[in-house]
mmCIF file of C-alpha atoms and ligand atoms in Angstrom:
data_model
loop_
_atom_site.group_PDB
_atom_site.id
_atom_site.type_symbol
_atom_site.label_atom_id
_atom_site.label_comp_id
_atom_site.label_asym_id
_atom_site.label_seq_id
_atom_site.Cartn_x
_atom_site.Cartn_y
_atom_site.Cartn_z
ATOM 1 C CA ASN Z 8 -20.350 25.149 38.338
ATOM 2 C CA MET Z 9 -23.457 26.970 37.266
ATOM 3 C CA ALA Z 10 -25.040 26.195 33.913
ATOM 4 C CA ALA Z 11 -24.879 28.893 31.241
ATOM 5 C CA GLY Z 12 -27.405 31.604 31.977
ATOM 6 C CA ALA Z 13 -27.987 30.440 35.522
ATOM 7 C CA GLU Z 14 -25.612 33.080 36.903
ATOM 8 C CA THR Z 15 -27.982 35.798 35.695
ATOM 9 C CA PHE Z 16 -30.829 34.302 37.691
ATOM 10 C CA SER Z 17 -31.895 36.414 40.610
ATOM 11 C CA LEU Z 18 -34.736 36.047 43.033
ATOM 12 C CA ARG Z 19 -35.390 39.721 42.287
ATOM 13 C CA GLU Z 20 -37.187 38.705 39.047
ATOM 14 C CA VAL Z 21 -39.501 36.512 41.067
ATOM 15 C CA LEU Z 22 -40.372 39.266 43.450
ATOM 16 C CA VAL Z 23 -40.818 41.750 40.603
ATOM 17 C CA ALA Z 24 -43.298 39.319 39.005
ATOM 18 C CA PHE Z 25 -45.362 39.250 42.198
ATOM 19 C CA THR Z 26 -45.325 43.049 42.374
ATOM 20 C CA ALA Z 27 -46.949 43.060 38.913
ATOM 21 C CA CYS Z 28 -49.780 40.708 39.928
ATOM 22 C CA VAL Z 29 -52.323 43.094 41.359
ATOM 23 C CA SER Z 30 -54.235 45.184 38.810
ATOM 24 C CA GLU Z 31 -55.745 48.644 39.335
ATOM 25 C CA GLN Z 32 -59.098 46.929 40.012
ATOM 26 C CA ARG Z 33 -57.363 44.824 42.683
ATOM 27 C CA GLU Z 34 -57.585 41.689 40.582
ATOM 28 C CA VAL Z 35 -54.825 39.064 40.599
ATOM 29 C CA ARG Z 36 -53.273 38.643 37.136
ATOM 30 C CA VAL Z 37 -52.534 35.027 36.280
ATOM 31 C CA ASP Z 38 -49.527 35.507 33.926
ATOM 32 C CA PRO Z 39 -47.211 37.329 36.354
ATOM 33 C CA TYR Z 40 -48.348 34.948 39.113
ATOM 34 C CA LEU Z 41 -47.191 31.984 37.023
ATOM 35 C CA ALA Z 42 -44.001 33.841 36.035
ATOM 36 C CA GLY Z 43 -43.258 34.299 39.737
ATOM 37 C CA TRP Z 44 -43.774 30.590 40.377
ATOM 38 C CA LYS Z 45 -41.585 29.606 37.425
ATOM 39 C CA GLY Z 46 -38.797 31.693 38.885
ATOM 40 C CA LEU Z 47 -39.274 30.045 42.275
ATOM 41 C CA VAL Z 48 -39.033 26.633 40.644
ATOM 42 C CA ARG Z 49 -35.758 27.608 38.942
ATOM 43 C CA PHE Z 50 -34.457 28.805 42.278
ATOM 44 C CA LEU Z 51 -35.533 25.585 43.972
ATOM 45 C CA ASN Z 52 -33.764 23.553 41.288
ATOM 46 C CA CYS Z 53 -30.540 25.447 42.090
ATOM 47 C CA LEU Z 54 -30.758 24.144 45.649
ATOM 48 C CA GLY Z 55 -30.327 20.522 44.598
ATOM 49 C CA THR Z 56 -32.067 17.440 43.215
ATOM 50 C CA ILE Z 57 -33.429 16.502 46.638
ATOM 51 C CA PHE Z 58 -36.077 19.178 45.989
ATOM 52 C CA SER Z 59 -37.122 17.737 42.599
ATOM 53 C CA PHE Z 60 -40.274 16.086 43.908
ATOM 54 C CA ILE Z 61 -41.416 19.492 45.115
ATOM 55 C CA SER Z 62 -40.521 21.415 41.958
ATOM 56 C CA LYS Z 63 -42.114 18.720 39.758
ATOM 57 C CA ASP Z 64 -45.452 19.140 41.483
ATOM 58 C CA ALA Z 65 -45.209 22.918 41.224
ATOM 59 C CA VAL Z 66 -44.369 22.626 37.494
ATOM 60 C CA THR Z 67 -47.346 20.314 36.911
ATOM 61 C CA LYS Z 68 -49.658 22.859 38.487
ATOM 62 C CA ILE Z 69 -48.140 25.807 36.653
ATOM 63 C CA GLU Z 70 -48.580 23.926 33.356
ATOM 64 C CA ILE Z 71 -52.218 23.073 34.026
ATOM 65 C CA ILE Z 72 -53.030 26.761 34.397
ATOM 66 C CA GLU Z 73 -50.755 27.731 31.505
ATOM 67 C CA ASN Z 74 -52.689 25.336 29.297
ATOM 68 C CA TYR Z 75 -55.891 27.196 30.145
ATOM 69 C CA ARG Z 76 -54.081 30.438 29.262
ATOM 70 C CA ASN Z 77 -53.176 28.917 25.872
ATOM 71 C CA SER Z 78 -56.641 27.493 25.165
ATOM 72 C CA ASP Z 79 -59.624 29.024 23.355
ATOM 73 C CA GLN Z 80 -60.832 30.205 26.768
ATOM 74 C CA ARG Z 81 -57.611 32.107 27.491
ATOM 75 C CA GLU Z 82 -59.430 35.393 28.183
ATOM 76 C CA LYS Z 83 -61.397 33.737 30.995
ATOM 77 C CA TYR Z 84 -58.136 32.928 32.735
ATOM 78 C CA LEU Z 85 -56.640 36.424 32.604
ATOM 79 C CA THR Z 86 -57.236 37.019 36.306
ATOM 80 C CA VAL Z 87 -58.055 34.770 39.247
ATOM 81 C CA GLN Z 88 -61.353 36.639 39.562
ATOM 82 C CA SER Z 89 -62.381 35.916 35.967
ATOM 83 C CA MET Z 90 -61.241 32.286 36.319
ATOM 84 C CA VAL Z 91 -63.381 31.719 39.413
ATOM 85 C CA GLU Z 92 -66.377 33.399 37.820
ATOM 86 C CA TYR Z 93 -66.051 31.457 34.568
ATOM 87 C CA GLU Z 94 -65.433 28.014 36.076
ATOM 88 C CA LEU Z 95 -68.197 28.333 38.671
ATOM 89 C CA ALA Z 96 -70.764 29.683 36.182
ATOM 90 C CA ASN Z 97 -70.048 26.768 33.836
ATOM 91 C CA GLY Z 98 -69.934 23.960 36.393
ATOM 92 C CA LEU Z 99 -66.242 23.314 35.776
ATOM 93 C CA VAL Z 100 -65.260 22.890 39.442
ATOM 94 C CA ASP Z 101 -65.575 19.683 41.505
ATOM 95 C CA LEU Z 102 -66.792 20.943 44.877
ATOM 96 C CA GLN Z 103 -67.147 17.686 46.860
ATOM 97 C CA GLN Z 104 -64.644 15.257 45.409
ATOM 98 C CA ARG Z 105 -62.374 15.121 42.405
ATOM 99 C CA SER Z 106 -64.305 13.498 39.572
ATOM 100 C CA LYS Z 107 -65.397 15.243 36.372
ATOM 101 C CA HIS Z 108 -62.993 18.183 36.632
ATOM 102 C CA PRO Z 109 -59.955 16.874 38.529
ATOM 103 C CA ASN Z 110 -57.710 19.667 37.264
ATOM 104 C CA SER Z 111 -59.923 22.721 37.441
ATOM 105 C CA GLY Z 112 -58.157 26.059 37.412
ATOM 106 C CA CYS Z 113 -59.729 26.819 40.785
ATOM 107 C CA ARG Z 114 -58.428 23.741 42.639
ATOM 108 C CA THR Z 115 -55.033 23.904 40.950
ATOM 109 C CA PHE Z 116 -54.590 27.585 41.739
ATOM 110 C CA LEU Z 117 -55.629 26.900 45.350
ATOM 111 C CA ARG Z 118 -52.586 24.594 45.768
ATOM 112 C CA LEU Z 119 -50.248 27.360 44.618
ATOM 113 C CA HIS Z 120 -52.118 29.832 46.789
ATOM 114 C CA ARG Z 121 -51.569 27.684 49.888
ATOM 115 C CA ALA Z 122 -47.906 27.340 48.978
ATOM 116 C CA LEU Z 123 -47.714 31.128 48.624
ATOM 117 C CA HIS Z 124 -48.832 31.407 52.244
ATOM 118 C CA TRP Z 125 -45.939 29.204 53.267
ATOM 119 C CA LEU Z 126 -43.580 31.263 51.062
ATOM 120 C CA GLN Z 127 -44.734 34.476 52.670
ATOM 121 C CA MET Z 128 -44.049 33.137 56.166
ATOM 122 C CA PHE Z 129 -40.771 31.509 55.155
ATOM 123 C CA LEU Z 130 -39.362 34.660 53.534
ATOM 124 C CA GLU Z 131 -40.472 36.719 56.514
ATOM 125 C CA GLY Z 132 -38.720 34.216 58.809
ATOM 126 C CA LEU Z 133 -35.550 34.500 56.735
ATOM 127 C CA ARG Z 134 -35.736 38.271 56.673
ATOM 128 C CA THR Z 135 -36.095 38.646 60.425
ATOM 129 C CA GLY Z 136 -33.902 35.667 61.422
ATOM 130 C CA GLU Z 137 -30.582 35.911 63.229
ATOM 131 C CA ASP Z 138 -27.431 35.781 61.078
ATOM 132 C CA ASN Z 139 -26.572 32.289 62.249
ATOM 133 C CA SER Z 140 -30.094 30.861 62.250
ATOM 134 C CA LYS Z 141 -30.810 27.667 60.356
ATOM 135 C CA THR Z 142 -32.812 27.910 57.144
ATOM 136 C CA SER Z 143 -33.964 24.330 57.708
ATOM 137 C CA VAL Z 144 -35.544 25.312 61.029
ATOM 138 C CA ILE Z 145 -37.275 28.386 59.575
ATOM 139 C CA CYS Z 146 -38.461 26.219 56.685
ATOM 140 C CA SER Z 147 -39.853 23.369 58.768
ATOM 141 C CA GLU Z 148 -41.493 25.664 61.321
ATOM 142 C CA THR Z 149 -43.303 27.675 58.659
ATOM 143 C CA TYR Z 150 -44.164 24.529 56.678
ATOM 144 C CA ASN Z 151 -45.625 22.834 59.751
ATOM 145 C CA ALA Z 152 -47.679 25.945 60.502
ATOM 146 C CA SER Z 153 -49.162 26.089 56.996
ATOM 147 C CA LEU Z 154 -48.845 23.715 54.029
ATOM 148 C CA ALA Z 155 -48.223 20.607 56.128
ATOM 149 C CA ASN Z 156 -51.862 20.691 57.226
ATOM 150 C CA TYR Z 157 -52.865 19.807 53.657
ATOM 151 C CA HIS Z 158 -50.267 17.095 53.064
ATOM 152 C CA PRO Z 159 -50.377 13.401 53.924
ATOM 153 C CA TRP Z 160 -47.762 11.956 56.279
ATOM 154 C CA ILE Z 161 -45.518 10.586 53.541
ATOM 155 C CA ILE Z 162 -45.128 14.011 51.889
ATOM 156 C CA ARG Z 163 -44.524 15.727 55.234
ATOM 157 C CA LYS Z 164 -41.851 13.159 55.960
ATOM 158 C CA ALA Z 165 -40.136 13.611 52.569
ATOM 159 C CA ALA Z 166 -40.313 17.390 52.920
ATOM 160 C CA GLY Z 167 -38.721 17.198 56.374
ATOM 161 C CA VAL Z 168 -35.832 15.161 54.982
ATOM 162 C CA ALA Z 169 -35.330 17.616 52.097
ATOM 163 C CA PHE Z 170 -35.327 20.635 54.433
ATOM 164 C CA CYS Z 171 -32.234 19.227 56.188
ATOM 165 C CA ALA Z 172 -30.316 19.842 52.931
ATOM 166 C CA LEU Z 173 -30.911 23.601 53.101
ATOM 167 C CA PRO Z 174 -27.809 25.763 53.630
ATOM 168 C CA THR Z 175 -27.384 28.278 56.465
ATOM 169 C CA ARG Z 176 -29.355 31.506 56.359
ATOM 170 C CA ASN Z 177 -26.459 33.605 55.012
ATOM 171 C CA THR Z 178 -25.571 31.148 52.250
ATOM 172 C CA PHE Z 179 -29.242 30.866 51.372
ATOM 173 C CA LEU Z 180 -29.581 34.652 51.125
ATOM 174 C CA GLU Z 181 -26.505 34.762 48.873
ATOM 175 C CA THR Z 182 -27.936 32.007 46.634
ATOM 176 C CA MET Z 183 -30.769 34.420 45.882
ATOM 177 C CA ASN Z 184 -28.240 36.390 43.767
ATOM 178 C CA VAL Z 185 -29.404 39.832 44.821
ATOM 179 C CA GLY Z 186 -26.075 40.866 46.315
ATOM 180 C CA THR Z 187 -24.916 40.556 49.892
ATOM 181 C CA ALA Z 188 -27.039 38.939 52.580
ATOM 182 C CA GLU Z 189 -27.933 42.451 53.813
ATOM 183 C CA GLU Z 190 -29.081 43.479 50.338
ATOM 184 C CA ALA Z 191 -31.165 40.324 50.045
ATOM 185 C CA VAL Z 192 -32.815 41.093 53.376
ATOM 186 C CA ALA Z 193 -33.598 44.631 52.201
ATOM 187 C CA MET Z 194 -35.131 43.283 48.984
ATOM 188 C CA LEU Z 195 -37.283 40.855 50.928
ATOM 189 C CA GLY Z 196 -38.533 43.746 53.036
ATOM 190 C CA ASP Z 197 -39.513 45.666 49.893
ATOM 191 C CA ALA Z 198 -41.125 42.710 48.137
ATOM 192 C CA LEU Z 199 -42.993 40.916 50.898
ATOM 193 C CA PRO Z 200 -45.871 43.414 51.170
ATOM 194 C CA TYR Z 201 -46.702 42.693 47.518
ATOM 195 C CA ILE Z 202 -46.748 38.929 48.064
ATOM 196 C CA CYS Z 203 -48.924 39.445 51.140
ATOM 197 C CA GLU Z 204 -51.334 41.557 49.091
ATOM 198 C CA VAL Z 205 -51.617 38.905 46.358
ATOM 199 C CA TYR Z 206 -52.225 36.274 49.022
ATOM 200 C CA LYS Z 207 -54.819 38.364 50.842
ATOM 201 C CA ILE Z 208 -56.869 39.229 47.755
ATOM 202 C CA THR Z 209 -56.943 35.584 46.629
ATOM 203 C CA GLU Z 210 -57.803 34.358 50.118
ATOM 204 C CA GLU Z 211 -60.760 36.770 50.325
ATOM 205 C CA LEU Z 212 -61.988 35.781 46.875
ATOM 206 C CA TYR Z 213 -61.820 32.058 47.655
ATOM 207 C CA ALA Z 214 -63.481 32.560 51.055
ATOM 208 C CA GLN Z 215 -66.275 34.600 49.502
ATOM 209 C CA HIS Z 216 -67.023 31.778 47.038
ATOM 210 C CA LYS Z 217 -66.446 29.040 49.650
ATOM 211 C CA LEU Z 218 -63.642 27.508 47.613
ATOM 212 C CA LEU Z 219 -60.984 27.181 50.313
ATOM 213 C CA ASP Z 220 -61.496 23.406 50.716
ATOM 214 C CA LEU Z 221 -61.648 22.358 47.063
ATOM 215 C CA PRO Z 222 -60.710 18.668 46.747
HETATM 216 C C1 1PZ B 478 -36.565 26.501 50.124
HETATM 217 C C2 1PZ B 478 -37.026 25.174 50.411
HETATM 218 C C3 1PZ B 478 -38.209 24.731 49.665
HETATM 219 C C4 1PZ B 478 -39.226 24.150 50.529
HETATM 220 C C5 1PZ B 478 -40.536 23.951 49.881
HETATM 221 C C6 1PZ B 478 -41.629 23.824 50.905
HETATM 222 C C7 1PZ B 478 -42.874 23.230 50.383
HETATM 223 C C8 1PZ B 478 -42.888 21.748 50.489
HETATM 224 C C9 1PZ B 478 -43.993 21.167 49.666
HETATM 225 C C10 1PZ B 478 -43.869 19.701 49.473
HETATM 226 C C11 1PZ B 478 -44.934 19.178 48.544
HETATM 227 C C12 1PZ B 478 -44.396 18.496 47.331
HETATM 228 C C13 1PZ B 478 -45.150 17.324 46.815
HETATM 229 C C14 1PZ B 478 -46.497 17.568 46.251
HETATM 230 C C15 1PZ B 478 -47.570 17.623 46.992
HETATM 231 C C16 1PZ B 478 -48.974 17.742 46.450
HETATM 232 O O1 1PZ B 478 -49.677 16.638 46.909
HETATM 233 C C17 1PZ B 478 -49.603 19.028 46.944
HETATM 234 C C18 1PZ B 478 -51.117 19.047 46.806
HETATM 235 O O2 1PZ B 478 -51.499 18.893 45.468
HETATM 236 P P1 1PZ B 478 -52.599 17.778 45.074
HETATM 237 O O3 1PZ B 478 -52.022 16.451 45.490
HETATM 238 O O4 1PZ B 478 -53.851 18.118 45.818
HETATM 239 O O5 1PZ B 478 -52.749 17.906 43.574
HETATM 240 N N1 1PZ B 478 -49.019 20.135 46.240
HETATM 241 C C19 1PZ B 478 -48.785 21.325 46.821
HETATM 242 O O6 1PZ B 478 -49.096 21.550 47.963
HETATM 243 C C20 1PZ B 478 -48.086 22.396 45.989
HETATM 244 C C21 1PZ B 478 -46.696 22.557 46.500
HETATM 245 C C22 1PZ B 478 -45.889 23.560 45.721
HETATM 246 C C23 1PZ B 478 -44.619 23.869 46.449
HETATM 247 C C24 1PZ B 478 -43.769 24.855 45.735
HETATM 248 C C25 1PZ B 478 -42.611 25.287 46.561
HETATM 249 C C26 1PZ B 478 -41.750 26.295 45.870
HETATM 250 C C27 1PZ B 478 -40.611 26.659 46.732
HETATM 251 C C28 1PZ B 478 -39.849 27.848 46.348
HETATM 252 C C29 1PZ B 478 -38.639 27.993 47.199
HETATM 253 C C30 1PZ B 478 -38.086 29.332 47.316
#
């Protein structure tokens, strides 16, 4: 049985949040980005406790950035562009190894950014997959092609075990609560270009400032 309120949850809200991320000046807004991630975490929690170690890490990272958004420097963290500019100009980023600023906005955001790349590939795999394809296979293939490269063996192993608990593609699409599997596929088709755009803008920004390998 679903907890009260959970039945109103829909992955649509998540995708709507990502559509609101890019500003007219092509900047990535932090608040809707975090709102999108919070929705993803709620969705992940619906899939079972075996995914808790993943959602906990995502929550930790969301909260680190939220704390910057609630601090005296909140204006500096309005967009990813202003965050990068502010933290770099003030020496708030550890570039070689984690020491004085282990939880900089830049390095924390980079972890979510890498996970967004996986998400983009995973949702595209789901969207274009055969009716009877296995979500666990789509998930592990896209994970191995992206995020896994940044994770130590023990995490890759735990992730692989968790993926086995994923339901079939059709059940997974229905868990998204956007209607039938066909309707979910249509929504993914509408929403994915926005996620790709958010990813692309961030990737270019980080590349330009040589921040893609932040420890
Ligand atoms: C639908 C199935 C969900 C599969 C999720 C696939 C991603 C697996 C990620 C497993 C990593 C969890 C443990 C934490 C690892 C951290 O070490 C890393 C690096 O952070 P650092 O150690 O440098 O501080 N954290 C990450 O890479 C962020 C991972 C966030 C993953 C969020 C997934 C949200 C899924 C939504 C599902 C629709």
